[in-house]
Amino acid sequence: RLVRLRSRLARSGALGQALLSVLGRDHLDEAAWEELEETLLQADLGIDPTTALLAELRTRIRVDGTKDPVAIREVLRELLLAQVDPSMDRTIASAPVLGADGEPHPATILMVGVNGTGKTTTVGKLARLLVAEDKDVVLGAADTFRAAAADQLATWGARVGVDVVRSEKDGADPASVAHDAVEAGFRSGADVVIIDTAGRLQNKAGLMDELGKIVRVASRPAPIAESLLVLDATTGQNGLRQARVFAEVAHLTGIVLTKLDGSAKGGIVVAVQRELGIPVKLVGLGEGPDDLAPFDPESFVDALLG
Ligand code: GDP
């Protein structure tokens, strides 16, 4: 998977070629620095991280007195890696959680994000990853607004071999489906319950209301283990605006960045982590069941640099 991420990012021309052409010059004049800035912005790194990174790079080059492009590239790699922050905890919580009743409960993972970002698909792919780790997983179809969402999740459940809790009728109360899923997971002794939710950003008050209720109901038996925000990497810096809305309602513990295959520029990882102060934990690399990978900072920066 990481090899695939690397080749995809390299093909999208994330940073590699452009950087090589700038750093390969004898002398980094102002035009070269501007080009470097443009390249980092194009890769979706965001304005503040780019500014900070270039200031640091200038200082380091001055202090070290280096002109060697290979050495400069190495410093850049080091600075980028620091921005991605390898020290953040990127594990997905899947251990039992102690409930209010003193019993161990399944780890509940809440999946939130705007419609179309890839939530339902990610729930299916994450279930697959967890099943591969021998976890018993139950899915909850709490996106009751989009008629096809529960069917889509049921298809994933059948494909991955896990139970899906859903409502019989369209437009049912999403919080009651979340309740039923958490309950079913506890009764069957599951390890993990993953809850899919709706994300209509057009109606912010309605969304906050609905999500708030799901959070309250799902955390009643035992605290929610993970609230993962699903962001579409191809929406670039726009995703950040969405992220703020969701961070207001749910206590987010991590980000899933989808659609990093295709035309997305990976620099958005740095921007969203900085904005939300939480790590990117998983990346989506396609529409298939195996196209979800844990996020690994080292490989990611290498892929970005091409
Ligand atoms: P939801 O509305 O947030 O639940 O989004 P869906 O899960 O229905 O996904 C929307 C579309 O994005 C579907 O066509 C998915 O197959 C596609 N999709 C989801 N994740 C990825 C990904 O990582 N890469 C690509 N290329 N497509 C994805």
Short mmCIF file of N, CA and C in Angstrom, two decimals, residues 92-97 104-112 122-124 126-127 130-131 135-142 153 162-166 174-197 214 217-219 221-228:
data_model
loop_
_atom_site.label_atom_id
_atom_site.label_comp_id
_atom_site.label_asym_id
_atom_site.label_seq_id
_atom_site.Cartn_x
_atom_site.Cartn_y
_atom_site.Cartn_z
N ILE A 92 -5.60 3.21 16.14
CA ILE A 92 -7.07 3.25 16.21
C ILE A 92 -7.48 2.46 17.44
N ALA A 93 -8.17 3.14 18.37
CA ALA A 93 -8.54 2.48 19.63
C ALA A 93 -9.54 1.35 19.34
N SER A 94 -9.20 0.14 19.75
CA SER A 94 -10.12 -0.97 19.52
C SER A 94 -10.20 -1.89 20.75
N ALA A 95 -9.64 -1.42 21.86
CA ALA A 95 -9.68 -2.20 23.10
C ALA A 95 -11.01 -1.95 23.82
N PRO A 96 -11.49 -2.90 24.63
CA PRO A 96 -12.74 -2.72 25.34
C PRO A 96 -12.70 -1.47 26.23
N VAL A 97 -13.86 -0.84 26.38
CA VAL A 97 -13.97 0.37 27.18
C VAL A 97 -14.86 0.07 28.39
N PRO A 104 -17.02 -4.37 30.59
CA PRO A 104 -16.31 -3.96 29.38
C PRO A 104 -17.28 -3.85 28.20
N HIS A 105 -17.18 -2.76 27.47
CA HIS A 105 -18.03 -2.54 26.30
C HIS A 105 -17.17 -2.50 25.04
N PRO A 106 -17.78 -2.76 23.86
CA PRO A 106 -17.01 -2.64 22.62
C PRO A 106 -16.51 -1.20 22.46
N ALA A 107 -15.38 -1.04 21.77
CA ALA A 107 -14.88 0.29 21.45
C ALA A 107 -15.79 0.87 20.36
N THR A 108 -16.40 2.01 20.64
CA THR A 108 -17.26 2.65 19.64
C THR A 108 -16.45 3.64 18.82
N ILE A 109 -16.55 3.49 17.50
CA ILE A 109 -15.87 4.43 16.59
C ILE A 109 -16.94 5.17 15.82
N LEU A 110 -16.98 6.48 15.99
CA LEU A 110 -17.96 7.33 15.31
C LEU A 110 -17.30 7.91 14.06
N MET A 111 -17.96 7.76 12.92
CA MET A 111 -17.39 8.29 11.68
C MET A 111 -18.20 9.51 11.26
N VAL A 112 -17.57 10.69 11.23
CA VAL A 112 -18.31 11.90 10.86
C VAL A 112 -17.63 12.60 9.68
N THR A 122 -15.35 4.32 3.94
CA THR A 122 -14.30 4.19 4.95
C THR A 122 -14.73 3.26 6.08
N VAL A 123 -16.01 3.33 6.46
CA VAL A 123 -16.52 2.42 7.50
C VAL A 123 -16.31 0.98 7.04
N GLY A 124 -16.66 0.70 5.78
CA GLY A 124 -16.48 -0.65 5.24
C GLY A 124 -15.02 -1.07 5.22
N LEU A 126 -12.53 0.16 7.00
CA LEU A 126 -11.97 0.07 8.35
C LEU A 126 -12.41 -1.25 9.01
N ALA A 127 -13.68 -1.62 8.75
CA ALA A 127 -14.17 -2.91 9.28
C ALA A 127 -13.27 -4.03 8.74
N LEU A 130 -10.00 -4.14 10.62
CA LEU A 130 -10.15 -4.64 11.98
C LEU A 130 -10.43 -6.15 11.99
N VAL A 131 -11.23 -6.60 11.02
CA VAL A 131 -11.51 -8.04 10.91
C VAL A 131 -10.21 -8.80 10.65
N LYS A 135 -10.72 -8.88 14.98
CA LYS A 135 -11.71 -8.19 15.82
C LYS A 135 -13.12 -8.54 15.34
N ASP A 136 -14.05 -8.66 16.30
CA ASP A 136 -15.47 -8.79 15.96
C ASP A 136 -16.04 -7.39 15.82
N VAL A 137 -16.62 -7.12 14.66
CA VAL A 137 -17.07 -5.76 14.37
C VAL A 137 -18.57 -5.73 14.06
N VAL A 138 -19.25 -4.70 14.56
CA VAL A 138 -20.65 -4.45 14.22
C VAL A 138 -20.73 -3.05 13.62
N LEU A 139 -21.50 -2.89 12.54
CA LEU A 139 -21.65 -1.58 11.92
C LEU A 139 -23.03 -1.01 12.21
N GLY A 140 -23.12 0.30 12.39
CA GLY A 140 -24.41 0.97 12.60
C GLY A 140 -24.66 1.97 11.49
N ALA A 141 -25.81 1.82 10.80
CA ALA A 141 -26.12 2.70 9.67
C ALA A 141 -26.94 3.90 10.14
N ALA A 142 -26.28 4.85 10.80
CA ALA A 142 -27.00 6.00 11.34
C ALA A 142 -27.08 7.17 10.36
N LEU A 153 -24.08 0.46 3.11
CA LEU A 153 -23.36 -0.09 4.26
C LEU A 153 -23.64 -1.59 4.41
N VAL A 162 -19.45 -8.73 8.30
CA VAL A 162 -19.82 -8.24 9.64
C VAL A 162 -21.29 -7.85 9.64
N ASP A 163 -21.90 -7.84 10.85
CA ASP A 163 -23.32 -7.49 10.98
C ASP A 163 -23.52 -5.98 10.87
N VAL A 164 -24.65 -5.63 10.26
CA VAL A 164 -25.00 -4.21 10.12
C VAL A 164 -26.34 -3.96 10.80
N VAL A 165 -26.35 -3.01 11.74
CA VAL A 165 -27.60 -2.63 12.39
C VAL A 165 -28.17 -1.44 11.64
N ARG A 166 -29.43 -1.56 11.19
CA ARG A 166 -30.05 -0.48 10.43
C ARG A 166 -31.51 -0.37 10.79
N PRO A 174 -31.62 8.89 13.61
CA PRO A 174 -30.25 8.34 13.55
C PRO A 174 -29.71 7.96 14.93
N ALA A 175 -30.11 8.74 15.97
CA ALA A 175 -29.61 8.44 17.31
C ALA A 175 -30.14 7.10 17.80
N SER A 176 -31.37 6.74 17.37
CA SER A 176 -31.92 5.47 17.83
C SER A 176 -31.20 4.31 17.13
N VAL A 177 -30.78 4.51 15.88
CA VAL A 177 -29.98 3.48 15.20
C VAL A 177 -28.62 3.33 15.89
N ALA A 178 -28.02 4.48 16.26
CA ALA A 178 -26.73 4.45 16.96
C ALA A 178 -26.88 3.69 18.28
N HIS A 179 -27.97 3.96 18.98
CA HIS A 179 -28.25 3.27 20.25
C HIS A 179 -28.36 1.76 20.03
N ASP A 180 -29.13 1.37 19.01
CA ASP A 180 -29.33 -0.05 18.72
C ASP A 180 -28.02 -0.74 18.35
N ALA A 181 -27.17 -0.03 17.61
CA ALA A 181 -25.89 -0.62 17.18
C ALA A 181 -24.98 -0.86 18.37
N VAL A 182 -24.89 0.15 19.24
CA VAL A 182 -24.04 0.04 20.44
C VAL A 182 -24.55 -1.09 21.34
N GLU A 183 -25.86 -1.17 21.46
CA GLU A 183 -26.52 -2.20 22.25
C GLU A 183 -26.26 -3.60 21.67
N ALA A 184 -26.41 -3.71 20.36
CA ALA A 184 -26.21 -5.01 19.69
C ALA A 184 -24.75 -5.45 19.83
N GLY A 185 -23.84 -4.49 19.71
CA GLY A 185 -22.41 -4.80 19.85
C GLY A 185 -22.10 -5.32 21.23
N PHE A 186 -22.70 -4.71 22.24
CA PHE A 186 -22.47 -5.13 23.63
C PHE A 186 -23.04 -6.53 23.87
N ARG A 187 -24.26 -6.74 23.39
CA ARG A 187 -24.93 -8.03 23.60
C ARG A 187 -24.18 -9.18 22.92
N SER A 188 -23.64 -8.90 21.74
CA SER A 188 -22.99 -9.99 21.00
C SER A 188 -21.51 -10.13 21.39
N GLY A 189 -21.05 -9.26 22.31
CA GLY A 189 -19.66 -9.35 22.75
C GLY A 189 -18.66 -8.92 21.68
N ALA A 190 -19.09 -7.97 20.82
CA ALA A 190 -18.20 -7.48 19.76
C ALA A 190 -17.04 -6.68 20.35
N ASP A 191 -15.96 -6.55 19.59
CA ASP A 191 -14.82 -5.73 20.02
C ASP A 191 -15.04 -4.27 19.65
N VAL A 192 -15.60 -4.06 18.47
CA VAL A 192 -15.71 -2.70 17.95
C VAL A 192 -17.08 -2.47 17.31
N VAL A 193 -17.66 -1.29 17.55
CA VAL A 193 -18.88 -0.87 16.84
C VAL A 193 -18.53 0.40 16.06
N ILE A 194 -18.72 0.35 14.75
CA ILE A 194 -18.43 1.55 13.94
C ILE A 194 -19.75 2.15 13.46
N ILE A 195 -19.94 3.43 13.74
CA ILE A 195 -21.21 4.09 13.40
C ILE A 195 -21.02 5.10 12.27
N ASP A 196 -21.74 4.87 11.18
CA ASP A 196 -21.76 5.78 10.04
C ASP A 196 -22.79 6.87 10.31
N THR A 197 -22.51 8.11 9.96
CA THR A 197 -23.47 9.20 10.21
C THR A 197 -23.69 10.03 8.94
N ILE A 214 -26.55 11.92 18.59
CA ILE A 214 -25.88 10.63 18.36
C ILE A 214 -24.74 10.45 19.37
N VAL A 217 -26.16 9.71 22.87
CA VAL A 217 -26.74 8.37 22.99
C VAL A 217 -25.66 7.29 22.92
N ALA A 218 -24.71 7.46 21.98
CA ALA A 218 -23.69 6.42 21.78
C ALA A 218 -22.71 6.35 22.95
N SER A 219 -22.58 7.47 23.69
CA SER A 219 -21.61 7.47 24.79
C SER A 219 -22.26 7.17 26.14
N PRO A 221 -23.71 4.18 27.33
CA PRO A 221 -23.25 2.95 28.00
C PRO A 221 -21.77 3.01 28.38
N ALA A 222 -20.94 3.58 27.49
CA ALA A 222 -19.50 3.69 27.73
C ALA A 222 -18.96 4.82 26.84
N PRO A 223 -17.87 5.47 27.26
CA PRO A 223 -17.34 6.58 26.45
C PRO A 223 -16.99 6.14 25.03
N ILE A 224 -17.19 7.04 24.07
CA ILE A 224 -16.84 6.76 22.67
C ILE A 224 -15.31 6.66 22.56
N ALA A 225 -14.82 5.61 21.90
CA ALA A 225 -13.37 5.38 21.84
C ALA A 225 -12.69 6.28 20.81
N GLU A 226 -13.34 6.45 19.66
CA GLU A 226 -12.76 7.27 18.59
C GLU A 226 -13.87 8.04 17.88
N SER A 227 -13.62 9.32 17.57
CA SER A 227 -14.48 10.05 16.64
C SER A 227 -13.59 10.48 15.49
N LEU A 228 -13.77 9.83 14.36
CA LEU A 228 -12.89 10.09 13.22
C LEU A 228 -13.58 11.01 12.22
#
